[in-house]
Amino acid sequence: MTAPSKTGVAIIGAGPAGLLLGHLLRAAGIACVIVERQDRAYVESRIRAGVLERTTTDLLRRLGIDARLNAEGLIEHGFNLAHDDLLIRIDVSALTGQPVTVYGQTEVTRDLIAAAPERDLDIMFEAKDVVLHDVTGDAPFVTFTRDGVTQRIDADFIAGCDGFHGPSRKAIPAVACEYEREYPFGWLGILADVPPCHDELIYANTDAGFALASMRSATRSRYYIQVPLTERVEDWPADRLWDELERRFAPLASRPVVRGPALEISIAPLRSYVFETMRHGRLFLAGDSAHIVPPTGAKGLNLAASDIAYLSDAFIAHYRGDESGLTGYQARALARIWKAERFSWYLTKLMHRFPEDGAFERRMQIAELDYVAQSQAMQTAIAENYVGLPL
Ligand code: RFL
Ligand code: PHB
């Protein structure tokens, strides 16, 4: 496939943000092309998020790319916070009128890629050395190399959907607009084809540290535990990890933790990050390229989707002669991003053991969790953030 030499929106990155944007623009008849560094198999096998807000499932439904989501997604009416042997069920459906859907990011990505050809959405996989040019001028363009051939795409706009490590954000001067918090631990995750130990997610603050019991289906489990940043995957043979999960979940879960061969084991660091310049000339950032949340609260993919809801509306309005969406994009997106940053930071602080914390901070966490257990007002505040604030 050769890239068109001229398009409306050149999208960098075929993660959820880039794929959703591409589909929404094509559905509105706007020319666009996605340029992705990795090959298709790599993109389709990345294991990441699992919990979708309604704002995200609504976008998939609006696109009509929802057949598998409807058939296989698990509707979850609640989730649990826990410490010691106390399980606090947050009934999100009763408290907010909205459930969340358990459906893997891997599946969302596969569905969006599979639907691309029939909707005339070009995805240029294996595009190496992507460079953005003239983003503050009237005629920006992107260059890259594919199969040894250098290609150039001229565009009206460039959408930087290339994640935290991509080139788009680096094309913007960071002038007093960067906010960052690193956490002194990571999440060690395991995916396995075994039934989950509980029907709903459990976020547990145990004496040994944080642990999360999640799932992808009735037969596939996803677990995480908090580990120091110095740990490596090699330090964690599967049996050691299963022992640890059993210890942390036995007092909480409704069924024993079932062991099985690991489909994936990985460690992810935790970070809060916001880059506030989401527009620079004709370049617009969306998703992880502009912000990162720690995974506690499951906001990352959902924030990428809400950025795209705003940005796709803005591009569509532009091509109909209305500039207000593009002018207001950054402020609109940031208002929602900062609230999701706050919630993810709050849940991370509440549920993890921080090495610098002493007995007092531990008592504060337990007092807060006990308060959540007793207070419907607290549960409602947590639930409405968990299901996703309105767009
Ligand atoms: P992505 O998914 O990182 O996609 C960016 C794409 O850009 C490509 N790219 C380039 N392409 C061309 N040229 C270059 N030079 C490029 N550099 C990069 C990449 O190959 C990639 O295809 O960003 P996007 O689309 O903004 O999506 C963001 C989400 O992926 C992310 O926020 C979530 O996965 C975060 N996250 C979770 N979010 C949730 O909403 N719910 C969850 O339950 C949840 N759990 C998680 C998570 C992230 C995790 N990790 C590993 C970071 C659990 C984990 C463990
Ligand atoms: C997951 O299933 O991968 C998952 C669920 C909830 C989170 C983070 C990750 O908060």
PDB file of C-alpha atoms in Angstrom, residues 113-283:
ATOM      1  CA  ILE A 113      -8.566  -2.732  12.493  1.00  0.00           C
ATOM      2  CA  ALA A 114     -10.800  -5.468  11.014  1.00  0.00           C
ATOM      3  CA  ALA A 115     -13.438  -2.875  10.071  1.00  0.00           C
ATOM      4  CA  ALA A 116     -10.954  -0.514   8.399  1.00  0.00           C
ATOM      5  CA  PRO A 117     -10.866  -1.890   4.798  1.00  0.00           C
ATOM      6  CA  GLU A 118     -14.657  -1.959   4.349  1.00  0.00           C
ATOM      7  CA  ARG A 119     -14.811   1.659   5.532  1.00  0.00           C
ATOM      8  CA  ASP A 120     -11.967   2.907   3.358  1.00  0.00           C
ATOM      9  CA  LEU A 121      -9.740   3.679   6.301  1.00  0.00           C
ATOM     10  CA  ASP A 122      -6.087   3.309   5.259  1.00  0.00           C
ATOM     11  CA  ILE A 123      -3.668   2.152   7.962  1.00  0.00           C
ATOM     12  CA  MET A 124      -0.013   2.265   6.957  1.00  0.00           C
ATOM     13  CA  PHE A 125       1.601  -0.274   9.311  1.00  0.00           C
ATOM     14  CA  GLU A 126       5.371  -0.542   9.694  1.00  0.00           C
ATOM     15  CA  ALA A 127       5.972   3.123   8.955  1.00  0.00           C
ATOM     16  CA  LYS A 128       9.461   3.827  10.300  1.00  0.00           C
ATOM     17  CA  ASP A 129      11.076   7.160  11.209  1.00  0.00           C
ATOM     18  CA  VAL A 130       7.869   9.176  11.214  1.00  0.00           C
ATOM     19  CA  VAL A 131       8.675  12.908  11.242  1.00  0.00           C
ATOM     20  CA  LEU A 132       6.204  15.785  11.550  1.00  0.00           C
ATOM     21  CA  HIS A 133       6.951  18.902   9.484  1.00  0.00           C
ATOM     22  CA  ASP A 134       5.708  22.517   9.483  1.00  0.00           C
ATOM     23  CA  VAL A 135       3.023  21.933  12.099  1.00  0.00           C
ATOM     24  CA  THR A 136       2.739  25.660  12.790  1.00  0.00           C
ATOM     25  CA  GLY A 137       2.478  26.576   9.109  1.00  0.00           C
ATOM     26  CA  ASP A 138      -0.448  26.290   6.693  1.00  0.00           C
ATOM     27  CA  ALA A 139       0.797  23.141   4.979  1.00  0.00           C
ATOM     28  CA  PRO A 140       1.980  20.525   7.486  1.00  0.00           C
ATOM     29  CA  PHE A 141       3.215  17.136   6.295  1.00  0.00           C
ATOM     30  CA  VAL A 142       4.457  13.830   7.600  1.00  0.00           C
ATOM     31  CA  THR A 143       7.335  11.777   6.236  1.00  0.00           C
ATOM     32  CA  PHE A 144       8.225   8.162   6.974  1.00  0.00           C
ATOM     33  CA  THR A 145       9.969   5.160   5.490  1.00  0.00           C
ATOM     34  CA  ARG A 146       8.213   1.986   4.474  1.00  0.00           C
ATOM     35  CA  ASP A 147       9.888  -0.989   2.820  1.00  0.00           C
ATOM     36  CA  GLY A 148      12.922   1.207   2.380  1.00  0.00           C
ATOM     37  CA  VAL A 149      10.971   3.876   0.480  1.00  0.00           C
ATOM     38  CA  THR A 150      10.499   7.369   1.899  1.00  0.00           C
ATOM     39  CA  GLN A 151       6.932   8.637   1.639  1.00  0.00           C
ATOM     40  CA  ARG A 152       5.351  12.015   2.277  1.00  0.00           C
ATOM     41  CA  ILE A 153       1.761  12.844   3.199  1.00  0.00           C
ATOM     42  CA  ASP A 154       0.593  16.467   3.010  1.00  0.00           C
ATOM     43  CA  ALA A 155      -2.376  17.179   5.259  1.00  0.00           C
ATOM     44  CA  ASP A 156      -4.664  19.914   6.533  1.00  0.00           C
ATOM     45  CA  PHE A 157      -4.017  18.696  10.077  1.00  0.00           C
ATOM     46  CA  ILE A 158      -1.926  16.175  11.978  1.00  0.00           C
ATOM     47  CA  ALA A 159      -3.430  14.191  14.864  1.00  0.00           C
ATOM     48  CA  GLY A 160      -0.780  12.950  17.318  1.00  0.00           C
ATOM     49  CA  CYS A 161      -2.267   9.674  18.616  1.00  0.00           C
ATOM     50  CA  ASP A 162       1.121   8.011  19.034  1.00  0.00           C
ATOM     51  CA  GLY A 163       1.097   7.276  22.764  1.00  0.00           C
ATOM     52  CA  PHE A 164       3.478   8.409  25.466  1.00  0.00           C
ATOM     53  CA  HIS A 165       6.714   7.672  23.561  1.00  0.00           C
ATOM     54  CA  GLY A 166       5.716   8.868  20.078  1.00  0.00           C
ATOM     55  CA  PRO A 167       7.155  11.833  18.162  1.00  0.00           C
ATOM     56  CA  SER A 168       4.088  14.133  18.179  1.00  0.00           C
ATOM     57  CA  ARG A 169       4.384  15.590  21.659  1.00  0.00           C
ATOM     58  CA  LYS A 170       8.105  16.082  21.092  1.00  0.00           C
ATOM     59  CA  ALA A 171       7.255  18.325  18.127  1.00  0.00           C
ATOM     60  CA  ILE A 172       5.747  20.827  20.605  1.00  0.00           C
ATOM     61  CA  PRO A 173       7.946  23.075  22.747  1.00  0.00           C
ATOM     62  CA  ALA A 174       7.257  22.254  26.411  1.00  0.00           C
ATOM     63  CA  VAL A 175       6.773  25.725  27.823  1.00  0.00           C
ATOM     64  CA  ALA A 176       5.486  25.457  31.384  1.00  0.00           C
ATOM     65  CA  CYS A 177       2.720  23.071  30.476  1.00  0.00           C
ATOM     66  CA  GLU A 178       3.987  19.739  31.725  1.00  0.00           C
ATOM     67  CA  TYR A 179       2.831  18.136  34.987  1.00  0.00           C
ATOM     68  CA  GLU A 180       4.163  14.826  36.250  1.00  0.00           C
ATOM     69  CA  ARG A 181       4.012  12.498  39.245  1.00  0.00           C
ATOM     70  CA  GLU A 182       5.851   9.179  39.297  1.00  0.00           C
ATOM     71  CA  TYR A 183       4.916   6.456  41.771  1.00  0.00           C
ATOM     72  CA  PRO A 184       7.496   4.353  43.597  1.00  0.00           C
ATOM     73  CA  PHE A 185       6.054   1.026  42.382  1.00  0.00           C
ATOM     74  CA  GLY A 186       4.715  -0.751  39.325  1.00  0.00           C
ATOM     75  CA  TRP A 187       2.002  -3.286  38.517  1.00  0.00           C
ATOM     76  CA  LEU A 188       3.023  -6.847  37.787  1.00  0.00           C
ATOM     77  CA  GLY A 189       0.224  -8.315  35.649  1.00  0.00           C
ATOM     78  CA  ILE A 190      -0.701 -11.836  34.571  1.00  0.00           C
ATOM     79  CA  LEU A 191      -3.272 -12.953  31.997  1.00  0.00           C
ATOM     80  CA  ALA A 192      -4.409 -16.587  32.107  1.00  0.00           C
ATOM     81  CA  ASP A 193      -7.224 -18.768  30.781  1.00  0.00           C
ATOM     82  CA  VAL A 194      -8.699 -19.590  34.169  1.00  0.00           C
ATOM     83  CA  PRO A 195     -12.072 -18.535  35.620  1.00  0.00           C
ATOM     84  CA  PRO A 196     -11.873 -15.331  37.691  1.00  0.00           C
ATOM     85  CA  CYS A 197     -11.991 -15.653  41.498  1.00  0.00           C
ATOM     86  CA  HIS A 198     -14.866 -13.170  41.728  1.00  0.00           C
ATOM     87  CA  ASP A 199     -17.649 -12.020  39.402  1.00  0.00           C
ATOM     88  CA  GLU A 200     -16.709  -8.339  39.763  1.00  0.00           C
ATOM     89  CA  LEU A 201     -13.349  -6.569  39.961  1.00  0.00           C
ATOM     90  CA  ILE A 202     -11.651  -6.342  43.367  1.00  0.00           C
ATOM     91  CA  TYR A 203      -9.126  -3.561  44.081  1.00  0.00           C
ATOM     92  CA  ALA A 204      -7.474  -4.658  47.351  1.00  0.00           C
ATOM     93  CA  ASN A 205      -5.227  -2.733  49.731  1.00  0.00           C
ATOM     94  CA  THR A 206      -3.554  -5.583  51.632  1.00  0.00           C
ATOM     95  CA  ASP A 207      -0.718  -5.530  54.152  1.00  0.00           C
ATOM     96  CA  ALA A 208       1.510  -6.944  51.418  1.00  0.00           C
ATOM     97  CA  GLY A 209       0.477  -4.161  49.000  1.00  0.00           C
ATOM     98  CA  PHE A 210      -2.122  -3.497  46.317  1.00  0.00           C
ATOM     99  CA  ALA A 211      -3.674  -6.282  44.273  1.00  0.00           C
ATOM    100  CA  LEU A 212      -6.340  -6.250  41.531  1.00  0.00           C
ATOM    101  CA  ALA A 213      -8.492  -9.169  40.436  1.00  0.00           C
ATOM    102  CA  SER A 214      -9.905  -8.435  36.995  1.00  0.00           C
ATOM    103  CA  MET A 215     -11.013 -10.459  34.014  1.00  0.00           C
ATOM    104  CA  ARG A 216     -11.579 -10.532  30.278  1.00  0.00           C
ATOM    105  CA  SER A 217     -14.348 -13.146  30.232  1.00  0.00           C
ATOM    106  CA  ALA A 218     -15.856 -15.914  32.365  1.00  0.00           C
ATOM    107  CA  THR A 219     -12.850 -18.063  31.452  1.00  0.00           C
ATOM    108  CA  ARG A 220      -9.996 -15.536  31.264  1.00  0.00           C
ATOM    109  CA  SER A 221      -8.555 -13.768  34.330  1.00  0.00           C
ATOM    110  CA  ARG A 222      -6.358 -10.718  34.609  1.00  0.00           C
ATOM    111  CA  TYR A 223      -4.568 -10.092  37.917  1.00  0.00           C
ATOM    112  CA  TYR A 224      -2.106  -7.444  39.057  1.00  0.00           C
ATOM    113  CA  ILE A 225      -0.007  -6.906  42.173  1.00  0.00           C
ATOM    114  CA  GLN A 226       1.979  -3.892  43.302  1.00  0.00           C
ATOM    115  CA  VAL A 227       5.752  -4.476  43.109  1.00  0.00           C
ATOM    116  CA  PRO A 228       8.753  -2.224  43.789  1.00  0.00           C
ATOM    117  CA  LEU A 229      10.210  -0.613  40.664  1.00  0.00           C
ATOM    118  CA  THR A 230      13.388  -2.624  41.159  1.00  0.00           C
ATOM    119  CA  GLU A 231      11.578  -5.935  40.454  1.00  0.00           C
ATOM    120  CA  ARG A 232      11.891  -7.604  37.075  1.00  0.00           C
ATOM    121  CA  VAL A 233       9.575 -10.107  35.416  1.00  0.00           C
ATOM    122  CA  GLU A 234      12.337 -12.726  35.748  1.00  0.00           C
ATOM    123  CA  ASP A 235      12.054 -12.368  39.552  1.00  0.00           C
ATOM    124  CA  TRP A 236       8.477 -13.642  39.311  1.00  0.00           C
ATOM    125  CA  PRO A 237       8.096 -17.210  38.107  1.00  0.00           C
ATOM    126  CA  ALA A 238       4.350 -17.877  37.695  1.00  0.00           C
ATOM    127  CA  ASP A 239       4.128 -19.974  40.875  1.00  0.00           C
ATOM    128  CA  ARG A 240       5.474 -17.162  43.016  1.00  0.00           C
ATOM    129  CA  LEU A 241       2.911 -14.791  41.535  1.00  0.00           C
ATOM    130  CA  TRP A 242       0.029 -17.247  41.995  1.00  0.00           C
ATOM    131  CA  ASP A 243       1.093 -17.802  45.647  1.00  0.00           C
ATOM    132  CA  GLU A 244       1.001 -14.074  46.202  1.00  0.00           C
ATOM    133  CA  LEU A 245      -2.397 -13.671  44.502  1.00  0.00           C
ATOM    134  CA  GLU A 246      -3.823 -16.527  46.560  1.00  0.00           C
ATOM    135  CA  ARG A 247      -2.560 -14.932  49.767  1.00  0.00           C
ATOM    136  CA  ARG A 248      -4.048 -11.527  48.878  1.00  0.00           C
ATOM    137  CA  PHE A 249      -7.416 -12.717  47.516  1.00  0.00           C
ATOM    138  CA  ALA A 250      -8.275 -15.785  49.639  1.00  0.00           C
ATOM    139  CA  PRO A 251      -9.928 -13.652  52.382  1.00  0.00           C
ATOM    140  CA  LEU A 252     -11.850 -11.544  49.848  1.00  0.00           C
ATOM    141  CA  ALA A 253     -12.912 -13.458  46.755  1.00  0.00           C
ATOM    142  CA  SER A 254     -15.983 -15.655  46.432  1.00  0.00           C
ATOM    143  CA  ARG A 255     -13.982 -18.500  44.847  1.00  0.00           C
ATOM    144  CA  PRO A 256     -10.413 -19.744  45.122  1.00  0.00           C
ATOM    145  CA  VAL A 257      -7.783 -18.276  42.795  1.00  0.00           C
ATOM    146  CA  VAL A 258      -7.409 -20.854  39.996  1.00  0.00           C
ATOM    147  CA  ARG A 259      -3.906 -21.241  38.540  1.00  0.00           C
ATOM    148  CA  GLY A 260      -3.101 -21.767  34.890  1.00  0.00           C
ATOM    149  CA  PRO A 261      -0.389 -21.141  32.309  1.00  0.00           C
ATOM    150  CA  ALA A 262       0.378 -17.447  31.836  1.00  0.00           C
ATOM    151  CA  LEU A 263      -0.574 -15.991  28.451  1.00  0.00           C
ATOM    152  CA  GLU A 264       1.367 -12.880  29.418  1.00  0.00           C
ATOM    153  CA  ILE A 265       3.305 -11.555  32.417  1.00  0.00           C
ATOM    154  CA  SER A 266       4.559  -7.968  32.407  1.00  0.00           C
ATOM    155  CA  ILE A 267       5.439  -5.058  34.676  1.00  0.00           C
ATOM    156  CA  ALA A 268       4.100  -1.550  34.007  1.00  0.00           C
ATOM    157  CA  PRO A 269       5.339   1.539  35.881  1.00  0.00           C
ATOM    158  CA  LEU A 270       2.738   3.953  37.277  1.00  0.00           C
ATOM    159  CA  ARG A 271       2.726   7.600  36.331  1.00  0.00           C
ATOM    160  CA  SER A 272       0.444  10.642  36.317  1.00  0.00           C
ATOM    161  CA  TYR A 273       1.284  13.044  33.500  1.00  0.00           C
ATOM    162  CA  VAL A 274      -0.415  15.905  31.652  1.00  0.00           C
ATOM    163  CA  PHE A 275       0.984  17.900  28.740  1.00  0.00           C
ATOM    164  CA  GLU A 276      -1.397  20.817  28.506  1.00  0.00           C
ATOM    165  CA  THR A 277      -0.501  22.057  25.022  1.00  0.00           C
ATOM    166  CA  MET A 278      -2.815  19.708  23.168  1.00  0.00           C
ATOM    167  CA  ARG A 279      -2.917  22.003  20.152  1.00  0.00           C
ATOM    168  CA  HIS A 280       0.131  23.472  18.449  1.00  0.00           C
ATOM    169  CA  GLY A 281      -0.684  25.092  15.121  1.00  0.00           C
ATOM    170  CA  ARG A 282      -2.164  22.320  12.985  1.00  0.00           C
ATOM    171  CA  LEU A 283      -1.065  19.511  15.294  1.00  0.00           C
TER     172      LEU A 283
END
